[in-house]
PDB file of C-alpha atoms and ligand atoms in Angstrom:
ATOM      1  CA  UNK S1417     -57.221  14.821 -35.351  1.00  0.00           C
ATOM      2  CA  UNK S1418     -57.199  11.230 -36.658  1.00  0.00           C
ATOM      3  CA  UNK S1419     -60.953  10.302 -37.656  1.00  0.00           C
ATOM      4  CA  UNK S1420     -60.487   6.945 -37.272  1.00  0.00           C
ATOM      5  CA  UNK S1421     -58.400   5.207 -34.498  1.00  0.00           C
ATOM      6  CA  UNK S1422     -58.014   1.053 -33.489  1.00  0.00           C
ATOM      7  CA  UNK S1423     -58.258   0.386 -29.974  1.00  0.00           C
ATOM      8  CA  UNK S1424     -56.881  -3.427 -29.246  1.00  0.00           C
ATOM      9  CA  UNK S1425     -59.866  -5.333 -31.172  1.00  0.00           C
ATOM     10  CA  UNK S1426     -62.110  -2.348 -31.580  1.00  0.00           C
ATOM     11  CA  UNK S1427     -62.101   0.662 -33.851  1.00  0.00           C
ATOM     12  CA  UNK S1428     -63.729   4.512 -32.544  1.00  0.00           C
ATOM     13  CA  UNK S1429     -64.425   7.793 -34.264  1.00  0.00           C
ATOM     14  CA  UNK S1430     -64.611  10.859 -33.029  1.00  0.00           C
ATOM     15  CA  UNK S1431     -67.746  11.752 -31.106  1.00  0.00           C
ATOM     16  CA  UNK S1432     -67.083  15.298 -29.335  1.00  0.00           C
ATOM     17  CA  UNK S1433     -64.207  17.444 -30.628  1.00  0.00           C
ATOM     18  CA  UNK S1434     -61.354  18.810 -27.781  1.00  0.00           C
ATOM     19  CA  UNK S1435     -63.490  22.308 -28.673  1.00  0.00           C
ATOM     20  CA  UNK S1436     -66.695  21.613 -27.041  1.00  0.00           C
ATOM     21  CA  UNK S1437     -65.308  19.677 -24.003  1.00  0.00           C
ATOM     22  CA  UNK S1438     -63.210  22.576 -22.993  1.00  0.00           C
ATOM     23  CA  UNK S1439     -67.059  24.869 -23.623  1.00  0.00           C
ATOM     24  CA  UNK S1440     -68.255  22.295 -21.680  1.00  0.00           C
ATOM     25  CA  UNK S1441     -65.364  22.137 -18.492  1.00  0.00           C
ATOM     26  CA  UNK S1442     -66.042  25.655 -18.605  1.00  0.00           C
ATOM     27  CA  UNK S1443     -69.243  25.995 -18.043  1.00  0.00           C
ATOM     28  CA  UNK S1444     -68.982  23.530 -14.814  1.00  0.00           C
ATOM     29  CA  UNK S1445     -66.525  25.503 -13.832  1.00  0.00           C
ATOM     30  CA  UNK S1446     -68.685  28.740 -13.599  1.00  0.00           C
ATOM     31  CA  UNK S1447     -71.167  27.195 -11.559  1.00  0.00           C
ATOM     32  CA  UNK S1448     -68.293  25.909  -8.795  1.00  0.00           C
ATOM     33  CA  UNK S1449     -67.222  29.125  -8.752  1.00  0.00           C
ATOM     34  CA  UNK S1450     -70.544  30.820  -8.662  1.00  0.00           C
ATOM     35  CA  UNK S1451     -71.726  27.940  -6.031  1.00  0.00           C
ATOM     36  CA  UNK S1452     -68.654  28.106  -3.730  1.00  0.00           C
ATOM     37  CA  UNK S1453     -66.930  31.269  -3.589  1.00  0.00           C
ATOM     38  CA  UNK S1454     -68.300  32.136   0.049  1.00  0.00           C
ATOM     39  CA  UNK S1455     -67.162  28.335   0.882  1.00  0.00           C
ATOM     40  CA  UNK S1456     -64.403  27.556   3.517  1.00  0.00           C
ATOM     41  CA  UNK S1457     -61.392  26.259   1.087  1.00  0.00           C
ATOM     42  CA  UNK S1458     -63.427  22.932  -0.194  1.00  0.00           C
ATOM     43  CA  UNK S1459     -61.069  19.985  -1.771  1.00  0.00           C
ATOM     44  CA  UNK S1460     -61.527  18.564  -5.039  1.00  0.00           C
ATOM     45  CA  UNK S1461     -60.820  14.750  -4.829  1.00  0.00           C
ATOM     46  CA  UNK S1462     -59.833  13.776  -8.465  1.00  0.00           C
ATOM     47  CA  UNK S1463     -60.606   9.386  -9.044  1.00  0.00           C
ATOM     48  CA  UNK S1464     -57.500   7.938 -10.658  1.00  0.00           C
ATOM     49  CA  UNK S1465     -57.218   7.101 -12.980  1.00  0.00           C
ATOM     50  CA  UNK S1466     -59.634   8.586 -15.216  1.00  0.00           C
ATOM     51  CA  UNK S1467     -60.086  12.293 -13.806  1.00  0.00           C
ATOM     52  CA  UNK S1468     -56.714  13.455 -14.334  1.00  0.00           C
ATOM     53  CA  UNK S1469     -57.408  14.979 -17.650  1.00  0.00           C
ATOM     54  CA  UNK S1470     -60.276  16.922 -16.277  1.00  0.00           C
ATOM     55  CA  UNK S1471     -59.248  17.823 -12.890  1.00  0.00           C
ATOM     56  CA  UNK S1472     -56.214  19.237 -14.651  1.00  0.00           C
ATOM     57  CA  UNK S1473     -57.962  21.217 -16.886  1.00  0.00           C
ATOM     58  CA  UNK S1474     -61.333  22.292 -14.410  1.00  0.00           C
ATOM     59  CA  UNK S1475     -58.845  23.234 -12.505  1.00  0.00           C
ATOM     60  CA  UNK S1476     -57.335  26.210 -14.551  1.00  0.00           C
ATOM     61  CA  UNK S1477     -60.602  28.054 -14.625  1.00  0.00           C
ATOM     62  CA  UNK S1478     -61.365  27.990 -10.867  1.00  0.00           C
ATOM     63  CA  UNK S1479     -61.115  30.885  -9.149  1.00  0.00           C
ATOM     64  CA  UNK S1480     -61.554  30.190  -5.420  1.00  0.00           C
ATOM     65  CA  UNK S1481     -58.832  28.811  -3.011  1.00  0.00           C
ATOM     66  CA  UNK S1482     -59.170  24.785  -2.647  1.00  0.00           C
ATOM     67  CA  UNK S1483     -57.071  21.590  -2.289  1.00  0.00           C
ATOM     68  CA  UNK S1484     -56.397  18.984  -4.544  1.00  0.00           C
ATOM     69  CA  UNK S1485     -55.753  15.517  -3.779  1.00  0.00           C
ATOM     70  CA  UNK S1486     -56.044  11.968  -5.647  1.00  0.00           C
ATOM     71  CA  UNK S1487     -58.444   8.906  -4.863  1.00  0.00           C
ATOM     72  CA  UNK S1488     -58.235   5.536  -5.662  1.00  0.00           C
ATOM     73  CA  UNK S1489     -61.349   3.312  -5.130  1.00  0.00           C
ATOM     74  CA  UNK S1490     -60.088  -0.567  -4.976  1.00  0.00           C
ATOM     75  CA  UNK S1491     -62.051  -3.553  -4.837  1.00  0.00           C
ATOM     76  CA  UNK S1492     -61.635  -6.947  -3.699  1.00  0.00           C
ATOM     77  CA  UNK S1493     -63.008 -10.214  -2.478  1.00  0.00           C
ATOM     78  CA  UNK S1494     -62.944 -10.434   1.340  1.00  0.00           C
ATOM     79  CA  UNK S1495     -64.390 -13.460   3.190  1.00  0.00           C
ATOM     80  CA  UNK S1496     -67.867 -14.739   2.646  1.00  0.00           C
ATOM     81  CA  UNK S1497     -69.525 -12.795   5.075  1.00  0.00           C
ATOM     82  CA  UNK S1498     -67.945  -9.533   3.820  1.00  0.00           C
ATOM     83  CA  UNK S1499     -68.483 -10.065   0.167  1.00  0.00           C
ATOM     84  CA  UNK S1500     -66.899  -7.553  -1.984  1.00  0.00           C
ATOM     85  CA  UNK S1501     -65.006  -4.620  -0.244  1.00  0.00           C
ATOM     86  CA  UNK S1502     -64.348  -1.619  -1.210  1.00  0.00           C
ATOM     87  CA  UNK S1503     -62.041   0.824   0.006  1.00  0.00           C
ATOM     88  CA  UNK S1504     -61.150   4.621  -0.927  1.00  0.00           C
ATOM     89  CA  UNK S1505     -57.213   4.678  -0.685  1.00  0.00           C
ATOM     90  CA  UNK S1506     -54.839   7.832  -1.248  1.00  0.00           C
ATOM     91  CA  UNK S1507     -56.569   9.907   1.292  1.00  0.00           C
ATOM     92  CA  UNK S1508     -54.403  12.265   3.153  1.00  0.00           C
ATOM     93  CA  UNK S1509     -55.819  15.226   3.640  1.00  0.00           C
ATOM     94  CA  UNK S1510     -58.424  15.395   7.188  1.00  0.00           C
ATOM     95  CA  UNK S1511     -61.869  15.016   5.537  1.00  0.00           C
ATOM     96  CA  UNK S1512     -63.677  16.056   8.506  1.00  0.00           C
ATOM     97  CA  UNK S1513     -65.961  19.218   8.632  1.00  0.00           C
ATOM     98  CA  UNK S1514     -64.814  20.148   5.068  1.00  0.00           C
ATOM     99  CA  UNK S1515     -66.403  20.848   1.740  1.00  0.00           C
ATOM    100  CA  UNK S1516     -65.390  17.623  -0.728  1.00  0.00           C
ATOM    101  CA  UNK S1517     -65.981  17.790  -4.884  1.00  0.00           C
ATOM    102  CA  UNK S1518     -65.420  14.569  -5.884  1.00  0.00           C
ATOM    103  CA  UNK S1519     -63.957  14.928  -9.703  1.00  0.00           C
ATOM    104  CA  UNK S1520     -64.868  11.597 -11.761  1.00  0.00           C
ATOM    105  CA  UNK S1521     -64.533  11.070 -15.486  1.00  0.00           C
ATOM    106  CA  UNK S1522     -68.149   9.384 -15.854  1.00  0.00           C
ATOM    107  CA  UNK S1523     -70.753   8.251 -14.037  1.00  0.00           C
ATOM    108  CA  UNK S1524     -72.645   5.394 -15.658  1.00  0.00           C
ATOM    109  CA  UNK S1525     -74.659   2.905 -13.280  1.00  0.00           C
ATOM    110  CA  UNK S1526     -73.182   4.951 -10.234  1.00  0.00           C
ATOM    111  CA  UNK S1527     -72.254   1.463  -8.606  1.00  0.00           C
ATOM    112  CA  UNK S1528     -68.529   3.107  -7.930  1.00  0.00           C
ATOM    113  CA  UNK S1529     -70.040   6.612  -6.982  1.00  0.00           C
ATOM    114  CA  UNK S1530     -72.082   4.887  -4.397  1.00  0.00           C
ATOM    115  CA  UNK S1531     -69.227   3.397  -3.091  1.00  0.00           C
ATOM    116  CA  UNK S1532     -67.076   6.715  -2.736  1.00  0.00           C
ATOM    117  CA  UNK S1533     -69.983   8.206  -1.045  1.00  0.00           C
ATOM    118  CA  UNK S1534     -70.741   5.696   1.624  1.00  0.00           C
ATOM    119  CA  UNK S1535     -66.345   5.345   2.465  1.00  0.00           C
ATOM    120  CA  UNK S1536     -66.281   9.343   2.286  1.00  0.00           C
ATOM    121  CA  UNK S1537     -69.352   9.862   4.570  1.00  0.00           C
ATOM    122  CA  UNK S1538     -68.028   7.929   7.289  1.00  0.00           C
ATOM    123  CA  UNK S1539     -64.860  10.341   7.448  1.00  0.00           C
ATOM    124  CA  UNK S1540     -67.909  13.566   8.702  1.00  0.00           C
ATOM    125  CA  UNK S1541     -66.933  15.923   6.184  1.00  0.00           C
ATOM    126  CA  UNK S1542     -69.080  19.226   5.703  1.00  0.00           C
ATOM    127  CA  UNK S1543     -70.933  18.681   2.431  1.00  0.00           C
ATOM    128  CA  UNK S1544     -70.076  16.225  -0.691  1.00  0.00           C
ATOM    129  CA  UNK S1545     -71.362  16.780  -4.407  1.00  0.00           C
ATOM    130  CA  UNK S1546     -69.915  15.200  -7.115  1.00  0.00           C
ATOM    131  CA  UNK S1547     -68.702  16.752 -10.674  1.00  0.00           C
ATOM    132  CA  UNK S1548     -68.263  14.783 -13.541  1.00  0.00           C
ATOM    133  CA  UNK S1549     -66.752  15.034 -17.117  1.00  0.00           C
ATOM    134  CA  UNK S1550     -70.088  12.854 -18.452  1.00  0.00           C
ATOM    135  CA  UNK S1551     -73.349  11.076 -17.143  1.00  0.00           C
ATOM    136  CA  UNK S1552     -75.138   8.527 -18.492  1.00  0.00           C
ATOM    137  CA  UNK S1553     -78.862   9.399 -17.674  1.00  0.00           C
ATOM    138  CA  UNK S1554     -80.017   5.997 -18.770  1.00  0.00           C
ATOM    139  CA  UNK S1555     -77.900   3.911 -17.133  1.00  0.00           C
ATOM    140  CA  UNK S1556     -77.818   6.033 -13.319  1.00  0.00           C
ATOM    141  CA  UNK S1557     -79.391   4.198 -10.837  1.00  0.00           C
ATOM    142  CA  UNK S1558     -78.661   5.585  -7.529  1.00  0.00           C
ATOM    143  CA  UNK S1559     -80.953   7.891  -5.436  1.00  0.00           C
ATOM    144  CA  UNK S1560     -77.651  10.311  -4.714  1.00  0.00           C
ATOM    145  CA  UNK S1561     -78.017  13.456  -7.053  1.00  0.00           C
ATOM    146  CA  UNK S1562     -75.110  14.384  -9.232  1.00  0.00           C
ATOM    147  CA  UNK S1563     -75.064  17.925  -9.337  1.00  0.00           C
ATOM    148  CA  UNK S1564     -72.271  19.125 -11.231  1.00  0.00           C
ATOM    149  CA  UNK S1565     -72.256  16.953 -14.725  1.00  0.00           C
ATOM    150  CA  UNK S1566     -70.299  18.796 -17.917  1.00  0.00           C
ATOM    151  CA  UNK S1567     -71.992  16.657 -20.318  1.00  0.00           C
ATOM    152  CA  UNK S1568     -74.763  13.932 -20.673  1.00  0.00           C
ATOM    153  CA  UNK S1569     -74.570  10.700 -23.135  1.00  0.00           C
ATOM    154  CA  UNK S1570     -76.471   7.996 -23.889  1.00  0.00           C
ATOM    155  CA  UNK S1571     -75.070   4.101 -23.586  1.00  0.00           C
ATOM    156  CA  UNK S1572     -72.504   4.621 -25.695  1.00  0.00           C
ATOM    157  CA  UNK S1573     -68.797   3.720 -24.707  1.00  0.00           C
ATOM    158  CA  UNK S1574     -66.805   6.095 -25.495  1.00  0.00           C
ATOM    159  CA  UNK S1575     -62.840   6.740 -24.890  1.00  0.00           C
ATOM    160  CA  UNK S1576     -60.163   9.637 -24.594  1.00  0.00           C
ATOM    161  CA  UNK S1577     -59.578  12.616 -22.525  1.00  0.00           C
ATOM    162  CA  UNK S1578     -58.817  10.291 -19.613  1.00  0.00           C
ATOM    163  CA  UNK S1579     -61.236   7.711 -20.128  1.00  0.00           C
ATOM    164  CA  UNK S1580     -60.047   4.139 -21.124  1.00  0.00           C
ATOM    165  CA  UNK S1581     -60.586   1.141 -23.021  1.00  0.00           C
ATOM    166  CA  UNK S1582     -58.966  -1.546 -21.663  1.00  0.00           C
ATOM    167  CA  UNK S1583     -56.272   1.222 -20.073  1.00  0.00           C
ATOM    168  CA  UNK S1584     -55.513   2.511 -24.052  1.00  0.00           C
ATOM    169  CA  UNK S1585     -56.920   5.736 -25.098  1.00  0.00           C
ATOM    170  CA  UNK S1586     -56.887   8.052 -22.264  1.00  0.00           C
ATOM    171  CA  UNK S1587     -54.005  10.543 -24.119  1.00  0.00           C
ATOM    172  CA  UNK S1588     -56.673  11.631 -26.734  1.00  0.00           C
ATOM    173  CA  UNK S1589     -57.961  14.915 -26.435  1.00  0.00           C
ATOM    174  CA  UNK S1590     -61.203  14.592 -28.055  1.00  0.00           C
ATOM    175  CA  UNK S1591     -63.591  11.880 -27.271  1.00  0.00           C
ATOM    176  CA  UNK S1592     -64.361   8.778 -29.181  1.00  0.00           C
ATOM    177  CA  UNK S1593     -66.871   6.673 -29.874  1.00  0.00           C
ATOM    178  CA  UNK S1594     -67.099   2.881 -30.349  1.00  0.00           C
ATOM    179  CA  UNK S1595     -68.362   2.270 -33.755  1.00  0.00           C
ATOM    180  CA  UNK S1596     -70.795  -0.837 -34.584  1.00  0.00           C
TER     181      UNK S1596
HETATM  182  P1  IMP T1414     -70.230   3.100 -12.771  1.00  0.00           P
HETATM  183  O1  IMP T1414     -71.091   2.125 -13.543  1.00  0.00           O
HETATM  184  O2  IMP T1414     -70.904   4.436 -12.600  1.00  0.00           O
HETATM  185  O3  IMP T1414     -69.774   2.496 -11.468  1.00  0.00           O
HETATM  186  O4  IMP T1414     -68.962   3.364 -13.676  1.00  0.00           O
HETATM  187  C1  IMP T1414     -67.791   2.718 -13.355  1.00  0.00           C
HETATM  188  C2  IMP T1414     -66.646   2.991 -14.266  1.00  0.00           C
HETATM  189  O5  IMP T1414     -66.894   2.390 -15.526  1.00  0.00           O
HETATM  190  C3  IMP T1414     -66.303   4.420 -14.611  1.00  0.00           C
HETATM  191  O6  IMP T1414     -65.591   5.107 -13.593  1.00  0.00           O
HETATM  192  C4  IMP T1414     -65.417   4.176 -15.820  1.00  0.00           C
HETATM  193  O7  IMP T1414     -64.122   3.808 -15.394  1.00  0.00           O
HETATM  194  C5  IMP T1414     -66.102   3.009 -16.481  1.00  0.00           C
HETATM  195  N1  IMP T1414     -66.940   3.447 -17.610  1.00  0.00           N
HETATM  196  C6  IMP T1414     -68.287   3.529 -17.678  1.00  0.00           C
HETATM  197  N2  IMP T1414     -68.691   3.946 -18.888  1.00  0.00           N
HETATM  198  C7  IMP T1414     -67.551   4.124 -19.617  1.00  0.00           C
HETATM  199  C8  IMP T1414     -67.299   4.548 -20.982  1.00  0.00           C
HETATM  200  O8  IMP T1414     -68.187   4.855 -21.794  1.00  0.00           O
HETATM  201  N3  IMP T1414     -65.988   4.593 -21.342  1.00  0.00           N
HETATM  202  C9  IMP T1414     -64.954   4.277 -20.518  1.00  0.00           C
HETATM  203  N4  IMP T1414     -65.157   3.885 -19.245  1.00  0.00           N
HETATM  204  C10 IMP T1414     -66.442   3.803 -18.811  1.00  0.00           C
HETATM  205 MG1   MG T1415     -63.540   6.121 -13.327  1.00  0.00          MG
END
């Protein structure tokens, strides 16, 4: 494990060692498969890019039949009267009248969440919760209630384990932090 790593312009140290995030994974683990076991075959929808890490590893330790498939949320500029749109590609799997986990990296403001939510709840599946690798308490601002979160941080930025900065840094498989 390097201590210290450069980024483009910026340098990180290490924040939470590949030990504790796998104590961590596990842990959300046990409650999906303390939570869902009498569940009709939910589907874990993993958000590219930054959930493959974790969705491959959650994955491993759960124990009750399920689907995988990938999500994409893109945004662009439509007309003036639509403003910014949103829309949840990569869906292929029927959505309706079935239990969805929605498998993000982090959840910071929730802004993308939100989004997720609102294009997923159209498509009348059973129930929706959300699991993610990290939550920023401070920064959430949505009334939707993330149940399944492997680890709280404060504002920090931090990279590795699937998350980015500027699309470099999501091989590492502990997690960095942005130093000064
Ligand atoms: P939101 O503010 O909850 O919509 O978060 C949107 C996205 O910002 C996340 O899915 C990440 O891609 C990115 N993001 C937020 N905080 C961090 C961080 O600390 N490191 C890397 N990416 C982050
Ligand atoms: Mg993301």
């Amino acid at each position: 494990m390097q201590d210290i790593i450069q980024l483009h312009d910026r340098r990180f140290k290490v924040m939470i060692p590949a030990q504790d995030i796998d104590h961590a994974v596990e842990a959300v683990a046990a409650r999906l498969n303390a939570d869902y076991a009498e569940r009709e075959t939910p589907i874990f929808l993993g958000v590219l890019n930054g959930a493959f890490m974790f969705l491959s590893d959650l994955m491993k330790k759960i124990e009750f039949n399920n689907e995988i498939s990938f999500v994409k949320l893109a945004s662009y500029v439509g007309t003036a009267s639509t403003g910014e749109i949103h829309q949840l590609i990569g869906l292929n799997n029927s959505i309706e009248g079935r239990h969805i986990i929605i498998v993000e990296d982090i959840v910071d403001t929730g802004e993308s969440i939100a989004h997720m939510l609102e294009s997923l709840e159209a498509l009348k599946p059973a129930s929706v919760e959300v699991c993610t690798l990290f939550f920023k308490p401070n920064s959430y601002n949505k009334p939707f209630e993330i149940r399944y979160k492997a680890m709280e941080i404060g504002n920090e930025f931090i990279v590795g384990y699937g998350l980015d900065y500027d699309q470099l840094g999501r091989n590492l498989k502990d997690i960095y932090v942005v130093t000064e």
